[in-house]
mmCIF file of C-alpha atoms and ligand atoms in Angstrom:
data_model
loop_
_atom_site.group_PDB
_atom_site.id
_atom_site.type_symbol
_atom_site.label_atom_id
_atom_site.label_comp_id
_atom_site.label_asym_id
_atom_site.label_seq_id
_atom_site.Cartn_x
_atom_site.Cartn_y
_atom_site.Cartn_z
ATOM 1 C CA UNK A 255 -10.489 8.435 -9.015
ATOM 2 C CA UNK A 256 -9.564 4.488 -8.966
ATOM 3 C CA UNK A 257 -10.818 2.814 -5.599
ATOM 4 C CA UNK A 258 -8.117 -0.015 -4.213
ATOM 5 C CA UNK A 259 -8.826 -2.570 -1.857
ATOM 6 C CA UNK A 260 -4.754 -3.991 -1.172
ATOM 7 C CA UNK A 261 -4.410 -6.371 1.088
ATOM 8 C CA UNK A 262 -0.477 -6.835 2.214
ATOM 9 C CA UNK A 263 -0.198 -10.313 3.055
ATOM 10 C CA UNK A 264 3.268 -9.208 5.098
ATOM 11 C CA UNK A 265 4.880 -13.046 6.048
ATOM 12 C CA UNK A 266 1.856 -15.129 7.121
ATOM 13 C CA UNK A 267 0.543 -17.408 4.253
ATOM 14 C CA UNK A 268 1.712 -21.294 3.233
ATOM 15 C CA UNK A 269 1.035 -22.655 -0.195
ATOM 16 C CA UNK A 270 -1.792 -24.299 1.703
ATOM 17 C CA UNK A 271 -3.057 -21.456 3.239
ATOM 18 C CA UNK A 272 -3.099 -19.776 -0.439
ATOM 19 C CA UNK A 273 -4.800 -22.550 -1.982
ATOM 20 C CA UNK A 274 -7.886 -22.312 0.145
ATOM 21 C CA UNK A 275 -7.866 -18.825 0.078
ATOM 22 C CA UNK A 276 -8.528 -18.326 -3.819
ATOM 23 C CA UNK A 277 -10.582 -21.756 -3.444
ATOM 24 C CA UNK A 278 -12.729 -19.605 -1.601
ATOM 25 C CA UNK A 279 -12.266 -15.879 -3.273
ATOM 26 C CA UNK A 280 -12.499 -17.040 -6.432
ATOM 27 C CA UNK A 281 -16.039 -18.570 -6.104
ATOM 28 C CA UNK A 282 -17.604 -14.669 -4.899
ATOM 29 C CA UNK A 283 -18.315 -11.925 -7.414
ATOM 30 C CA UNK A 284 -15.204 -9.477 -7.994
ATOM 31 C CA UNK A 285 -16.939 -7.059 -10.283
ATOM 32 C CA UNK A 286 -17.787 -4.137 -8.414
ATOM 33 C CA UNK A 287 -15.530 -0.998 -9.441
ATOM 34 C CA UNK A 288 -12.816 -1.214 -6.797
ATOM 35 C CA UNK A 289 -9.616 -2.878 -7.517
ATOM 36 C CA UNK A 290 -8.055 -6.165 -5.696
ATOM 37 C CA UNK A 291 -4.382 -5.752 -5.180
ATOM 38 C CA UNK A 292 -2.943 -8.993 -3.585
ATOM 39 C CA UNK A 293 0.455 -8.495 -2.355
ATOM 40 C CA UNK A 294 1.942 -11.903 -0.583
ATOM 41 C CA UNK A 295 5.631 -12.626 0.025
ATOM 42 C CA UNK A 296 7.718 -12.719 -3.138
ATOM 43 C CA UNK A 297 8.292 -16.294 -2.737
ATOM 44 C CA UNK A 298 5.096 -16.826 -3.781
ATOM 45 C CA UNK A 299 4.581 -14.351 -5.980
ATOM 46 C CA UNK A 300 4.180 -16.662 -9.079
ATOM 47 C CA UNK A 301 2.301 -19.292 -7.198
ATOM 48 C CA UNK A 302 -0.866 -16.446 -6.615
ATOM 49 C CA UNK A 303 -0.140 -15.277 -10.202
ATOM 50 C CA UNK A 304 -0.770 -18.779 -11.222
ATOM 51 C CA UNK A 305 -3.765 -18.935 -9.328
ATOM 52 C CA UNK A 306 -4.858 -15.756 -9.671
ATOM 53 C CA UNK A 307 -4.444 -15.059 -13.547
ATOM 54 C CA UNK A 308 -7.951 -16.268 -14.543
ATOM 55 C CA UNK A 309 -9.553 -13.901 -12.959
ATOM 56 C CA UNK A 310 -8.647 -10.358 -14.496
ATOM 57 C CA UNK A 311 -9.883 -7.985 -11.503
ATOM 58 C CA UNK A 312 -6.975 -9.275 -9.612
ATOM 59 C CA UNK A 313 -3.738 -8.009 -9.526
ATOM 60 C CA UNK A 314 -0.900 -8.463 -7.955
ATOM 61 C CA UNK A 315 1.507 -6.416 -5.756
ATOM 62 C CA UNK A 316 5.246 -7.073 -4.307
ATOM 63 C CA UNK A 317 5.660 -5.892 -0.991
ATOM 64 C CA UNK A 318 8.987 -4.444 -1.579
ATOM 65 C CA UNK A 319 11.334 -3.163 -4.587
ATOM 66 C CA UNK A 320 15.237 -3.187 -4.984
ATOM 67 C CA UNK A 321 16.602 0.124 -5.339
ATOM 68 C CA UNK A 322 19.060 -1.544 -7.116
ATOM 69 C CA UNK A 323 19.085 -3.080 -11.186
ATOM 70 C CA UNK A 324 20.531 -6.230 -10.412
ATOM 71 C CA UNK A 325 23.820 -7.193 -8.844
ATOM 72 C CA UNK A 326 25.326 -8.954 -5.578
ATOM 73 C CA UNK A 327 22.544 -7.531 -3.063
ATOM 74 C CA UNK A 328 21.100 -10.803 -1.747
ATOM 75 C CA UNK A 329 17.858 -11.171 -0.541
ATOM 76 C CA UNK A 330 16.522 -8.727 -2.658
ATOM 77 C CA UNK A 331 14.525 -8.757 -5.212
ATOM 78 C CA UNK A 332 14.615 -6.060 -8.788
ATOM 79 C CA UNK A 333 11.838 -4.465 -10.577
ATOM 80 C CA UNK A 334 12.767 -6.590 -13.477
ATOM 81 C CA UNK A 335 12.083 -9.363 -11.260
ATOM 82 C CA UNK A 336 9.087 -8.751 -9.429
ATOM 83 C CA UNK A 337 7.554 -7.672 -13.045
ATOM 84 C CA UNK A 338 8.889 -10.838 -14.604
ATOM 85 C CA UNK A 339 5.875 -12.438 -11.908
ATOM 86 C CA UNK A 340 3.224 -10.111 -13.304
ATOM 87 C CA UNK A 341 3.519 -7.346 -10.435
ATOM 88 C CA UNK A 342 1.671 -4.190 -12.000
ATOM 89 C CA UNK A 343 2.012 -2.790 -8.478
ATOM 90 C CA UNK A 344 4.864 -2.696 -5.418
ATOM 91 C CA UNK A 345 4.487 -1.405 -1.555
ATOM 92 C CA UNK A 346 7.714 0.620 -0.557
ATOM 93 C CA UNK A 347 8.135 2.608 2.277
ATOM 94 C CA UNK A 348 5.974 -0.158 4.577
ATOM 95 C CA UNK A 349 6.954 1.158 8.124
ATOM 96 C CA UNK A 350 7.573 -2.542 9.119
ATOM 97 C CA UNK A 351 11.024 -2.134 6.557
ATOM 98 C CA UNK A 352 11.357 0.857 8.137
ATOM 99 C CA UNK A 353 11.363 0.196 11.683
ATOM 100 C CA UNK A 354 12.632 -3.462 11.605
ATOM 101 C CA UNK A 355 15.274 -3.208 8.557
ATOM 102 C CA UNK A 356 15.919 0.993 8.922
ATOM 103 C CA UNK A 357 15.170 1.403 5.562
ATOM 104 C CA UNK A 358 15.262 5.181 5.385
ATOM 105 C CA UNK A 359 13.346 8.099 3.263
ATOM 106 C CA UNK A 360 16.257 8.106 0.736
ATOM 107 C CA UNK A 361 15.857 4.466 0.410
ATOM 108 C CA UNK A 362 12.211 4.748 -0.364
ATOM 109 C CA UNK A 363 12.916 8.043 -2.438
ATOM 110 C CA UNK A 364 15.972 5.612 -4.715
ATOM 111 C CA UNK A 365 12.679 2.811 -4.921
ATOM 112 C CA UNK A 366 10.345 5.762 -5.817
ATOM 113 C CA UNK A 367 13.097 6.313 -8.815
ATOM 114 C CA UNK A 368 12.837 2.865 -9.770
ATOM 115 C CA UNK A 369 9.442 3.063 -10.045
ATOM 116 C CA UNK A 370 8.632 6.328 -12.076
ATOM 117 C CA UNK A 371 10.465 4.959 -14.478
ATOM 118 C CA UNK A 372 8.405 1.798 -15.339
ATOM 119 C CA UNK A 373 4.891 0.661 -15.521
ATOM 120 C CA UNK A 374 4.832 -0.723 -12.072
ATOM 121 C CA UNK A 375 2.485 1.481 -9.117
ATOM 122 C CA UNK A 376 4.326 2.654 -6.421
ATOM 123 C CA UNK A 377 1.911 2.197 -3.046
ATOM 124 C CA UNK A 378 4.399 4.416 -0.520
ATOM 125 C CA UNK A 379 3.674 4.069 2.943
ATOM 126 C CA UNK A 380 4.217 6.889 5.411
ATOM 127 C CA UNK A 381 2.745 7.655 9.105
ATOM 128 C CA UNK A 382 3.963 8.605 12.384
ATOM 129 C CA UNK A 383 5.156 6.768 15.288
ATOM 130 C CA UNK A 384 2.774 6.742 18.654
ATOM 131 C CA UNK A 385 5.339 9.154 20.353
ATOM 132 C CA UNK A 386 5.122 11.142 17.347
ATOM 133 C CA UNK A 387 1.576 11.461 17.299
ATOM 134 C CA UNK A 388 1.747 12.321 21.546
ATOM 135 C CA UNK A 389 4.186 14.799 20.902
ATOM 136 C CA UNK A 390 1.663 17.146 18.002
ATOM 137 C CA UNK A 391 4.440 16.565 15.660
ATOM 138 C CA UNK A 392 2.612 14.311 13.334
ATOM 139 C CA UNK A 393 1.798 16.590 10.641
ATOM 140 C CA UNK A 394 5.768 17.600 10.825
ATOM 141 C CA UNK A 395 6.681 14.259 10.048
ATOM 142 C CA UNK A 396 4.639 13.576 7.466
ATOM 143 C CA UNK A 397 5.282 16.559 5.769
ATOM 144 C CA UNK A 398 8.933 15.664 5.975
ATOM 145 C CA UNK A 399 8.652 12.129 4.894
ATOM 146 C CA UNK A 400 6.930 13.259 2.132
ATOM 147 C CA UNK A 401 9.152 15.737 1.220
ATOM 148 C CA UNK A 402 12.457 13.449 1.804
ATOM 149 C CA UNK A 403 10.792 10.835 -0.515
ATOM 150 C CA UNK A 404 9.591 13.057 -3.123
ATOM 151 C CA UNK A 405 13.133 14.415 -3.778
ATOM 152 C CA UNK A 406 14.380 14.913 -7.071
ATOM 153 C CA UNK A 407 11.772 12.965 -8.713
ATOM 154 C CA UNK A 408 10.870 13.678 -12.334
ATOM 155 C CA UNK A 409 7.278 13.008 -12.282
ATOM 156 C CA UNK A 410 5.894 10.733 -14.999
ATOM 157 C CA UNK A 411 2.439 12.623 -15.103
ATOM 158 C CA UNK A 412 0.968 9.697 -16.638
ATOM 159 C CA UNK A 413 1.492 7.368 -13.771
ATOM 160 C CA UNK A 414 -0.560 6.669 -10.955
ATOM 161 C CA UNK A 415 0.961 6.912 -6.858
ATOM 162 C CA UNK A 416 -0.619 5.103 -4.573
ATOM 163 C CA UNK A 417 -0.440 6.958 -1.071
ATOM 164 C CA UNK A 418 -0.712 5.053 2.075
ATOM 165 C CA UNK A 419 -1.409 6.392 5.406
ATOM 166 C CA UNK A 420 -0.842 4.205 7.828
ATOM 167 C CA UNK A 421 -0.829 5.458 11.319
ATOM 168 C CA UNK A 422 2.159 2.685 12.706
ATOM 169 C CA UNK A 423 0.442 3.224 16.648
ATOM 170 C CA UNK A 424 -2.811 1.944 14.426
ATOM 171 C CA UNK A 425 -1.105 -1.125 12.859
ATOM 172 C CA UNK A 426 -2.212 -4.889 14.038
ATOM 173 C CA UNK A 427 -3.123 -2.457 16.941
ATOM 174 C CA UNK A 428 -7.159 -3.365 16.075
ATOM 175 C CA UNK A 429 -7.349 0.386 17.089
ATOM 176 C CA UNK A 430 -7.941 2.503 13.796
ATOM 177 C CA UNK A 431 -7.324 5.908 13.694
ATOM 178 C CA UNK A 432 -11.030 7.777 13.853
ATOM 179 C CA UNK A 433 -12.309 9.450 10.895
ATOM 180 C CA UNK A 434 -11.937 13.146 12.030
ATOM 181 C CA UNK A 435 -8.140 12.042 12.027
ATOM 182 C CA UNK A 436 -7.984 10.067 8.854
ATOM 183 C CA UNK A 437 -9.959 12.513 7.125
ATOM 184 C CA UNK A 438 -7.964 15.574 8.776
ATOM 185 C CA UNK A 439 -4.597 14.101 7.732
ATOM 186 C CA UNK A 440 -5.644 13.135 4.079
ATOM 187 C CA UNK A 441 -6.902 16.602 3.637
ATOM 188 C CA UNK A 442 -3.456 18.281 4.797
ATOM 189 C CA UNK A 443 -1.451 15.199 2.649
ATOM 190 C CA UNK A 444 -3.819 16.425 -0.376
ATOM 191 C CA UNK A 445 -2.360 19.910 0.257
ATOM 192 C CA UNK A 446 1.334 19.127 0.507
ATOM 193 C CA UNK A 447 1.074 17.143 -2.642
ATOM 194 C CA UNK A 448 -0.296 20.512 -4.466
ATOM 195 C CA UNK A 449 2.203 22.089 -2.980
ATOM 196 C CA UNK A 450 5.030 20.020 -4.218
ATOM 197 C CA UNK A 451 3.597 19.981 -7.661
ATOM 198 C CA UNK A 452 2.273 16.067 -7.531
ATOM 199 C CA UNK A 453 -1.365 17.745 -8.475
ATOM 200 C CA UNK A 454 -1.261 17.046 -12.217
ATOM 201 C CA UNK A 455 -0.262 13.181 -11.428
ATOM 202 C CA UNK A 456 -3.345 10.591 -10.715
ATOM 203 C CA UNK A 457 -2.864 10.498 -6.820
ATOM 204 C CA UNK A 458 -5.028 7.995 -4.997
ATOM 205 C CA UNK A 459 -5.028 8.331 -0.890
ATOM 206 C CA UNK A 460 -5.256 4.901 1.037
ATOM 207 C CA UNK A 461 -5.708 4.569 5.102
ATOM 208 C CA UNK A 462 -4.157 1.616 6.407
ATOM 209 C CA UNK A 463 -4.375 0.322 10.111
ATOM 210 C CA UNK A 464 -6.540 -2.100 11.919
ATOM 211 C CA UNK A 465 -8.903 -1.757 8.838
ATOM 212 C CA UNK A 466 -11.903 -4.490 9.614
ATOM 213 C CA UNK A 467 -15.633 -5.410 8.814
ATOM 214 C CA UNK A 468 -16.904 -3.093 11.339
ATOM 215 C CA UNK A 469 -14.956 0.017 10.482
ATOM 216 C CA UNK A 470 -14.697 -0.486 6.887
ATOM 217 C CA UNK A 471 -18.018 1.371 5.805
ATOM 218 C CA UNK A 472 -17.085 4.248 7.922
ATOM 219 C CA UNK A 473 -13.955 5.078 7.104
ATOM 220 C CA UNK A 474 -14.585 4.451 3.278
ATOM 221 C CA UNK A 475 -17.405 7.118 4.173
ATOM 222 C CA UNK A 476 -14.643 9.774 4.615
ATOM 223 C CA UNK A 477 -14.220 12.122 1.699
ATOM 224 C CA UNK A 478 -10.994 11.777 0.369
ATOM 225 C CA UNK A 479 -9.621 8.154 1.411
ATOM 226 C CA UNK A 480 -9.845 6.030 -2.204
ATOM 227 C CA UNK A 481 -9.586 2.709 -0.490
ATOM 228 C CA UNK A 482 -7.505 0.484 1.842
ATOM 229 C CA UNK A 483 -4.013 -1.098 2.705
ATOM 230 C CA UNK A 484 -5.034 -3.724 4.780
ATOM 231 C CA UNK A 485 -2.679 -6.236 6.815
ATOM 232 C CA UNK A 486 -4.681 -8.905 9.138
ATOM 233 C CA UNK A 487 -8.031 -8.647 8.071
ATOM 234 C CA UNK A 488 -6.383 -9.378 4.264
ATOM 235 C CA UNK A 489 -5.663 -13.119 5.281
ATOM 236 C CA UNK A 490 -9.055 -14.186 5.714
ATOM 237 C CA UNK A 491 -10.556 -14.972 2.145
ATOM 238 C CA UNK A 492 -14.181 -14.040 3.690
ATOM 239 C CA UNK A 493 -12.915 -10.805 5.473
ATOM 240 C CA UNK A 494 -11.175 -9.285 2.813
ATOM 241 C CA UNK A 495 -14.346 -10.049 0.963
ATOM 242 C CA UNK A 496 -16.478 -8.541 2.970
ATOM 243 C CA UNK A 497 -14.350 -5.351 3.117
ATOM 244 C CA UNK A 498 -14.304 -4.696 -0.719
ATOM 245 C CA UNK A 499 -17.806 -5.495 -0.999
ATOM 246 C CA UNK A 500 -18.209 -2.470 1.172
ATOM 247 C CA UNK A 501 -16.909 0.233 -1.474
HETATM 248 P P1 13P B 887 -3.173 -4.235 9.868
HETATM 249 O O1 13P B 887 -4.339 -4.116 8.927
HETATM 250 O O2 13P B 887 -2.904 -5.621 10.345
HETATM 251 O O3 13P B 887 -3.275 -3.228 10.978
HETATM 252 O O4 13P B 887 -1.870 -3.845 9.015
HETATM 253 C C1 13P B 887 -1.904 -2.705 8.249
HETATM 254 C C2 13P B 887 -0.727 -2.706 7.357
HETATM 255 O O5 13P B 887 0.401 -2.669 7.810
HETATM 256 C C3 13P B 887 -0.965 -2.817 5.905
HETATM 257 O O6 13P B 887 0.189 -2.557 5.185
#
């Protein structure tokens, strides 16, 4: 199973900021057997690729997809696009467009679509709420995003999903869920996707949430997580270093 270190750069780096950043990455060793997925905002998608290119165990991620081919949608941006800026890999589902633009299941299920149908990685993002999780109904609605964005697809069984669980109580919260939970939830989201016939497909499970130095070892420990989505600790060139030299 391929191991991914992804760090989602959400909206927090300048040109400068990037420039020191691969200043600094660059110069480490990137050659153990986990993959780098950078995903900053598409604006500067082609300014990392630039940077970036050289070094070939980087690759780069959009943080979001158009549903749509092309057309008068603005603000967004197509597959056709984000691959035109060497994206081999896009995050859809990210509860942040969830929760602050109400993108909705059959949104991500339409960007899913999209996706199966090209040479681009879908990383889907799903997790439950804090009053979710308080209420016991977590593994409810998982099971249900899961099943709302799985809809109707016709599984390209060469292509590899990327599944994130991210916890949104355990996002920029710098409390991660433990590792009875992560590893507890993985194992039922392993089971669902047998159930819904996603077993032949190359399925790799990522945690994401308040992922750091200190609980990186541990939670990579679990059996069944195959890397990590990581949002703050991502931004610092050393941090996210230290992370994937963890795996
Ligand atoms: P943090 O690592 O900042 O908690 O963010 C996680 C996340 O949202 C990654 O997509």
């Amino acid at each position: 199973m391929s191991k991914y270190c992804i760090a989602n750069w959400k909206m927090y780096m300048s040109k400068k900021n990037i420039d020191s950043y691969f200043e600094n990455f660059l110069s480490k060793d990137l050659n153990n057997n986990c993959n780098i997925v950078i995903c900053p905002s598409s604006i500067h998608l082609d300014y990392v690729n630039k940077l970036s290119e050289s070094n070939k165990s980087i690759s780069l991620g959009s943080q979001n997809v158009s549903e749509y081919e092309n057309g008068a949608y603005t603000g967004e941006n197509s597959l056709q696009m984000i691959k035109e800026s060497n994206c081999d890999f896009a995050i859809i589902g990210h509860s942040e467009r969830r929760q602050i633009f109400h993108e909705s299941d059959i949104d991500v299920n339409n960007k899913l679509k999209v996706l199966n149908n090209s040479n681009v990685t879908p990383i889907i993002c799903i997790g439950e709420t804090l009053e979710e999780r308080e209420s016991g109904i977590t593994r409810e609605v998982l099971k249900n995003q899961f099943k709302r964005i799985f809809n109707d697809i016709n599984f390209n069984l060469s292509k590899e999903f990327i599944i994130a669980y991210e916890p949104i109580w355990a996002i920029g919260t710098g409390k991660s869920a433990d590792t009875e939970t992560i590893y507890s939830i993985h194992k039922f989201l392993k089971n669902i996707i047998n159930e819904i016939n996603l077993n032949n497909c190359n399925i790799c499970l990522l945690y994401g949430g308040s992922v750091n130095e200190e609980n990186a070892s541990e939670i990579l420990a679990v059996d069944e997580v195959d890397g990590f989505l990581i949002g703050s600790a991502s931004i610092d060139a050393d941090v996210f270093y230290n992370i994937y030299n963890k795996f």
